[in-house]
mmCIF file of C-alpha atoms in Angstrom:
data_model
loop_
_atom_site.group_PDB
_atom_site.id
_atom_site.type_symbol
_atom_site.label_atom_id
_atom_site.label_comp_id
_atom_site.label_asym_id
_atom_site.label_seq_id
_atom_site.Cartn_x
_atom_site.Cartn_y
_atom_site.Cartn_z
ATOM 1 C CA ASN A 1 -13.962 3.141 17.549
ATOM 2 C CA ALA A 2 -15.023 -0.488 17.283
ATOM 3 C CA GLY A 3 -12.629 -1.113 14.392
ATOM 4 C CA VAL A 4 -13.658 -4.155 12.346
ATOM 5 C CA THR A 5 -16.568 -6.222 13.590
ATOM 6 C CA GLN A 6 -17.951 -9.483 12.244
ATOM 7 C CA THR A 7 -21.378 -11.059 12.621
ATOM 8 C CA PRO A 8 -22.012 -13.812 13.639
ATOM 9 C CA LYS A 9 -19.118 -15.165 15.707
ATOM 10 C CA PHE A 10 -20.158 -18.791 15.268
ATOM 11 C CA ARG A 11 -22.517 -20.629 12.945
ATOM 12 C CA VAL A 12 -23.387 -24.205 12.113
ATOM 13 C CA LEU A 13 -25.005 -24.940 8.751
ATOM 14 C CA LYS A 14 -26.264 -28.029 7.019
ATOM 15 C CA THR A 15 -25.041 -28.818 3.536
ATOM 16 C CA GLY A 16 -27.003 -26.842 0.986
ATOM 17 C CA GLN A 17 -28.107 -24.064 3.337
ATOM 18 C CA SER A 18 -27.270 -20.460 2.631
ATOM 19 C CA MET A 19 -26.028 -17.677 4.865
ATOM 20 C CA THR A 20 -24.466 -14.227 4.852
ATOM 21 C CA LEU A 21 -21.539 -13.077 6.953
ATOM 22 C CA LEU A 22 -21.449 -9.381 7.748
ATOM 23 C CA CYS A 23 -18.324 -7.294 8.154
ATOM 24 C CA ALA A 24 -18.499 -3.696 9.326
ATOM 25 C CA GLN A 25 -15.741 -1.119 9.806
ATOM 26 C CA ASP A 26 -15.938 2.373 11.285
ATOM 27 C CA MET A 27 -12.544 3.658 10.091
ATOM 28 C CA ASN A 28 -13.760 4.985 6.748
ATOM 29 C CA HIS A 29 -11.479 2.544 4.946
ATOM 30 C CA GLU A 30 -11.747 2.139 1.190
ATOM 31 C CA TYR A 31 -10.432 -1.420 0.921
ATOM 32 C CA MET A 32 -12.094 -4.450 2.475
ATOM 33 C CA TYR A 33 -11.206 -8.132 2.304
ATOM 34 C CA TRP A 34 -12.615 -11.556 3.104
ATOM 35 C CA TYR A 35 -10.229 -14.400 3.973
ATOM 36 C CA ARG A 36 -10.634 -17.967 5.101
ATOM 37 C CA GLN A 37 -8.212 -19.730 7.422
ATOM 38 C CA ASP A 38 -7.968 -23.487 7.636
ATOM 39 C CA PRO A 39 -5.914 -25.486 10.183
ATOM 40 C CA GLY A 40 -2.192 -25.318 9.526
ATOM 41 C CA MET A 41 -2.615 -22.872 6.691
ATOM 42 C CA GLY A 42 -2.285 -19.178 6.267
ATOM 43 C CA LEU A 43 -5.135 -16.933 5.319
ATOM 44 C CA ARG A 44 -6.384 -17.230 1.764
ATOM 45 C CA LEU A 45 -8.100 -14.338 0.042
ATOM 46 C CA ILE A 46 -11.671 -15.043 -1.097
ATOM 47 C CA HIS A 47 -12.871 -11.686 -2.427
ATOM 48 C CA TYR A 48 -11.962 -8.084 -1.903
ATOM 49 C CA SER A 49 -13.277 -4.605 -2.602
ATOM 50 C CA VAL A 50 -11.407 -1.398 -3.391
ATOM 51 C CA GLY A 51 -14.408 0.831 -2.840
ATOM 52 C CA GLU A 52 -18.152 1.077 -2.463
ATOM 53 C CA GLY A 53 -19.920 -0.775 -5.263
ATOM 54 C CA THR A 54 -16.815 -2.658 -6.436
ATOM 55 C CA THR A 55 -15.726 -6.236 -5.790
ATOM 56 C CA ALA A 56 -13.048 -8.545 -7.176
ATOM 57 C CA LYS A 57 -12.060 -12.196 -6.907
ATOM 58 C CA GLY A 58 -9.196 -13.380 -4.783
ATOM 59 C CA GLU A 59 -7.382 -16.696 -4.673
ATOM 60 C CA VAL A 60 -10.329 -18.926 -3.654
ATOM 61 C CA PRO A 61 -13.606 -17.264 -4.787
ATOM 62 C CA ASP A 62 -15.602 -20.326 -5.870
ATOM 63 C CA GLY A 63 -18.757 -20.938 -3.847
ATOM 64 C CA TYR A 64 -18.836 -17.397 -2.434
ATOM 65 C CA ASN A 65 -20.363 -14.095 -3.452
ATOM 66 C CA VAL A 66 -19.835 -10.645 -1.997
ATOM 67 C CA SER A 67 -21.431 -7.234 -2.018
ATOM 68 C CA ARG A 68 -20.275 -3.770 -0.970
ATOM 69 C CA LEU A 69 -23.385 -1.610 -1.142
ATOM 70 C CA LYS A 70 -22.178 0.678 1.642
ATOM 71 C CA LYS A 71 -18.611 1.745 2.241
ATOM 72 C CA GLN A 72 -18.591 0.518 5.817
ATOM 73 C CA ASN A 73 -20.038 -2.945 5.117
ATOM 74 C CA PHE A 74 -18.756 -5.941 3.189
ATOM 75 C CA LEU A 75 -20.994 -9.006 2.979
ATOM 76 C CA LEU A 76 -19.882 -12.550 2.214
ATOM 77 C CA GLY A 77 -22.548 -14.958 0.994
ATOM 78 C CA LEU A 78 -22.632 -18.711 0.729
ATOM 79 C CA GLU A 79 -25.485 -19.721 -1.559
ATOM 80 C CA SER A 80 -25.249 -23.471 -1.006
ATOM 81 C CA ALA A 81 -22.884 -24.388 1.789
ATOM 82 C CA ALA A 82 -20.575 -27.392 1.462
ATOM 83 C CA PRO A 83 -18.480 -29.179 4.121
ATOM 84 C CA SER A 84 -15.344 -27.881 2.352
ATOM 85 C CA GLN A 85 -16.398 -24.380 3.416
ATOM 86 C CA THR A 86 -15.965 -25.249 7.085
ATOM 87 C CA SER A 87 -13.388 -22.688 8.150
ATOM 88 C CA VAL A 88 -12.710 -19.537 10.120
ATOM 89 C CA TYR A 89 -13.531 -16.449 8.112
ATOM 90 C CA PHE A 90 -11.751 -13.163 8.687
ATOM 91 C CA CYS A 91 -12.649 -9.771 7.373
ATOM 92 C CA ALA A 92 -10.118 -6.955 7.088
ATOM 93 C CA SER A 93 -10.065 -3.345 5.990
ATOM 94 C CA ARG A 94 -7.413 -0.892 4.913
ATOM 95 C CA SER A 95 -7.126 2.738 3.959
ATOM 96 C CA LEU A 96 -6.011 3.923 0.528
ATOM 97 C CA PRO A 97 -2.316 3.145 -0.122
ATOM 98 C CA SER A 98 0.002 5.740 1.348
ATOM 99 C CA GLU A 99 3.592 5.984 2.516
ATOM 100 C CA GLY A 100 4.019 3.843 5.621
ATOM 101 C CA HIS A 101 0.333 3.171 6.222
ATOM 102 C CA ASN A 102 -0.779 0.135 4.301
ATOM 103 C CA GLU A 103 -1.631 -2.339 7.027
ATOM 104 C CA GLN A 104 -4.865 -4.273 7.147
ATOM 105 C CA PHE A 105 -7.003 -4.261 10.283
ATOM 106 C CA PHE A 106 -8.682 -7.574 11.009
ATOM 107 C CA GLY A 107 -11.938 -8.536 12.639
ATOM 108 C CA PRO A 108 -12.201 -11.269 15.299
ATOM 109 C CA GLY A 109 -13.351 -13.941 12.868
ATOM 110 C CA THR A 110 -16.419 -16.091 12.253
ATOM 111 C CA ARG A 111 -16.157 -19.805 12.885
ATOM 112 C CA LEU A 112 -18.361 -21.655 10.389
ATOM 113 C CA THR A 113 -19.081 -25.373 10.453
ATOM 114 C CA VAL A 114 -20.925 -27.045 7.597
ATOM 115 C CA LEU A 115 -22.303 -30.489 8.391
ATOM 116 C CA LEU B 1 4.732 -21.250 -9.256
ATOM 117 C CA ALA B 2 4.692 -18.115 -7.168
ATOM 118 C CA LYS B 3 4.561 -18.887 -3.483
ATOM 119 C CA THR B 4 5.802 -17.928 -0.050
ATOM 120 C CA THR B 5 7.731 -20.174 2.331
ATOM 121 C CA GLN B 6 8.143 -19.840 6.099
ATOM 122 C CA PRO B 7 9.455 -22.291 8.715
ATOM 123 C CA ILE B 8 6.571 -24.137 10.338
ATOM 124 C CA SER B 9 7.766 -23.591 13.894
ATOM 125 C CA MET B 10 10.534 -22.130 16.021
ATOM 126 C CA ASP B 11 11.381 -22.320 19.720
ATOM 127 C CA SER B 12 13.231 -19.683 21.681
ATOM 128 C CA TYR B 13 13.971 -18.745 25.278
ATOM 129 C CA GLU B 14 12.913 -15.557 26.960
ATOM 130 C CA GLY B 15 15.293 -12.682 26.372
ATOM 131 C CA GLN B 16 16.695 -14.040 23.115
ATOM 132 C CA GLU B 17 16.461 -12.448 19.681
ATOM 133 C CA VAL B 18 14.321 -14.338 17.179
ATOM 134 C CA ASN B 19 14.598 -14.084 13.402
ATOM 135 C CA ILE B 20 11.861 -15.483 11.153
ATOM 136 C CA THR B 21 12.431 -15.517 7.406
ATOM 137 C CA CYS B 22 9.829 -15.597 4.645
ATOM 138 C CA SER B 23 10.871 -16.450 1.101
ATOM 139 C CA HIS B 24 8.771 -14.998 -1.720
ATOM 140 C CA ASN B 25 10.095 -15.978 -5.096
ATOM 141 C CA ASN B 26 7.993 -13.824 -7.397
ATOM 142 C CA ILE B 27 7.137 -10.696 -5.495
ATOM 143 C CA ALA B 28 5.605 -7.685 -7.163
ATOM 144 C CA THR B 29 8.023 -4.806 -7.469
ATOM 145 C CA ASN B 30 5.901 -2.007 -6.079
ATOM 146 C CA ASP B 31 4.224 -3.457 -3.012
ATOM 147 C CA TYR B 32 5.060 -3.547 0.667
ATOM 148 C CA ILE B 33 6.036 -6.629 2.653
ATOM 149 C CA THR B 34 4.009 -6.868 5.824
ATOM 150 C CA TRP B 35 4.211 -9.087 8.892
ATOM 151 C CA TYR B 36 1.375 -10.003 11.214
ATOM 152 C CA GLN B 37 1.070 -11.711 14.577
ATOM 153 C CA GLN B 38 -1.855 -13.960 15.442
ATOM 154 C CA PHE B 39 -2.925 -15.341 18.799
ATOM 155 C CA PRO B 40 -5.388 -18.251 19.072
ATOM 156 C CA SER B 41 -9.002 -17.319 18.331
ATOM 157 C CA GLN B 42 -8.053 -13.789 17.246
ATOM 158 C CA GLY B 43 -7.556 -12.005 13.980
ATOM 159 C CA PRO B 44 -4.029 -11.197 12.796
ATOM 160 C CA ARG B 45 -2.463 -8.035 14.179
ATOM 161 C CA PHE B 46 -0.043 -5.792 12.284
ATOM 162 C CA ILE B 47 3.581 -5.838 13.406
ATOM 163 C CA ILE B 48 5.707 -4.114 10.800
ATOM 164 C CA GLN B 49 5.859 -3.243 7.120
ATOM 165 C CA GLY B 50 8.637 -2.371 4.719
ATOM 166 C CA TYR B 51 9.530 -1.965 1.081
ATOM 167 C CA LYS B 52 13.308 -2.395 1.078
ATOM 168 C CA THR B 53 16.439 -2.404 3.285
ATOM 169 C CA LYS B 54 15.610 -2.141 6.973
ATOM 170 C CA VAL B 55 12.664 -0.884 8.954
ATOM 171 C CA THR B 56 12.458 -0.692 12.738
ATOM 172 C CA ASN B 57 9.600 0.163 15.052
ATOM 173 C CA GLU B 58 9.032 -0.190 18.779
ATOM 174 C CA VAL B 59 8.432 -3.943 18.634
ATOM 175 C CA ALA B 60 10.401 -5.386 15.700
ATOM 176 C CA SER B 61 12.777 -4.913 12.818
ATOM 177 C CA LEU B 62 12.299 -5.997 9.240
ATOM 178 C CA PHE B 63 15.213 -6.755 6.933
ATOM 179 C CA ILE B 64 14.649 -6.893 3.176
ATOM 180 C CA PRO B 65 17.530 -7.652 0.783
ATOM 181 C CA ALA B 66 17.907 -5.775 -2.469
ATOM 182 C CA ASP B 67 16.327 -8.524 -4.596
ATOM 183 C CA ARG B 68 13.276 -8.616 -2.272
ATOM 184 C CA LYS B 69 12.997 -12.388 -2.640
ATOM 185 C CA SER B 70 12.903 -12.804 1.113
ATOM 186 C CA SER B 71 12.295 -10.819 4.265
ATOM 187 C CA THR B 72 13.321 -11.417 7.866
ATOM 188 C CA LEU B 73 11.312 -10.382 10.886
ATOM 189 C CA SER B 74 13.483 -9.789 13.923
ATOM 190 C CA LEU B 75 12.010 -9.772 17.418
ATOM 191 C CA PRO B 76 14.486 -8.517 20.036
ATOM 192 C CA ARG B 77 14.453 -10.010 23.538
ATOM 193 C CA VAL B 78 11.289 -12.091 23.218
ATOM 194 C CA SER B 79 9.001 -12.764 26.171
ATOM 195 C CA LEU B 80 6.429 -15.461 26.872
ATOM 196 C CA SER B 81 3.709 -13.190 25.499
ATOM 197 C CA ASP B 82 5.372 -13.285 22.074
ATOM 198 C CA THR B 83 4.280 -16.905 21.674
ATOM 199 C CA ALA B 84 2.067 -16.710 18.583
ATOM 200 C CA VAL B 85 1.913 -17.474 14.875
ATOM 201 C CA TYR B 86 3.716 -15.012 12.611
ATOM 202 C CA TYR B 87 2.742 -14.470 8.985
ATOM 203 C CA CYS B 88 4.284 -12.589 6.110
ATOM 204 C CA LEU B 89 1.975 -10.945 3.591
ATOM 205 C CA VAL B 90 3.153 -10.061 0.091
ATOM 206 C CA VAL B 91 1.809 -9.431 -3.382
ATOM 207 C CA LEU B 92 2.978 -12.157 -5.732
ATOM 208 C CA LEU B 93 2.936 -12.158 -9.500
ATOM 209 C CA SER B 94 1.220 -15.100 -11.181
ATOM 210 C CA GLY B 95 1.431 -14.509 -14.893
ATOM 211 C CA SER B 96 -0.153 -11.104 -15.385
ATOM 212 C CA ALA B 97 -2.165 -11.370 -12.182
ATOM 213 C CA ARG B 98 -1.209 -9.842 -8.845
ATOM 214 C CA GLN B 99 -2.148 -12.020 -5.905
ATOM 215 C CA LEU B 100 -2.236 -10.905 -2.274
ATOM 216 C CA THR B 101 -0.665 -13.882 -0.496
ATOM 217 C CA PHE B 102 -0.116 -14.809 3.130
ATOM 218 C CA GLY B 103 2.654 -17.182 4.095
ATOM 219 C CA SER B 104 1.605 -20.377 5.854
ATOM 220 C CA GLY B 105 2.774 -19.037 9.185
ATOM 221 C CA THR B 106 5.507 -19.739 11.735
ATOM 222 C CA GLN B 107 4.506 -20.893 15.210
ATOM 223 C CA LEU B 108 6.912 -19.232 17.645
ATOM 224 C CA THR B 109 7.031 -20.748 21.110
ATOM 225 C CA VAL B 110 8.910 -18.805 23.761
ATOM 226 C CA LEU B 111 10.115 -20.924 26.657
ATOM 227 C CA PRO B 112 10.898 -19.688 30.179
#
């Protein structure tokens, strides 16, 4: 199993450009998450999904959109990138809540720079 | 304001026990407390999870008092490879909203 994979690994954008980050998981997990991590800070939740076709806002959703058309994929879109969106983006997935098995599995991250 | 608090950094020597505490002042009553480890340029990796009292696995212990307003990750006999950033993850209540929240992380440096 590949676990959680993210595409691309690195990207440089100019202000105003758009892009989509792809997250894929092969563990048949219901829940998927997008976080951003900035220097000296913990991860902050952008959007999440509790199942195919559903999405919800997290702590810092402004400037981002998401879609979960297939259970294994969770896409994060930036319609008009801004320098404040320079960050490392992590995707994670998790199975349905159960006794003792509620951990999230993280991808390797995407490093995005907006000039 | 609901938030989590962790020490920014800690130093330890090889072979010592390390305890890292996370304070979470407005934690939801029905959710787990989870700790992750993160190495540079990698995603966080699960260490341990608990709901109350004490949980132990092959790498760590987690202590949670009855009021659940804090949790302590205990790493026995640390080695150089335990140098990493450690995060707590909880669900906090903000008004009627439930917010999945990571702590800001504790940089643990293990010295020889």
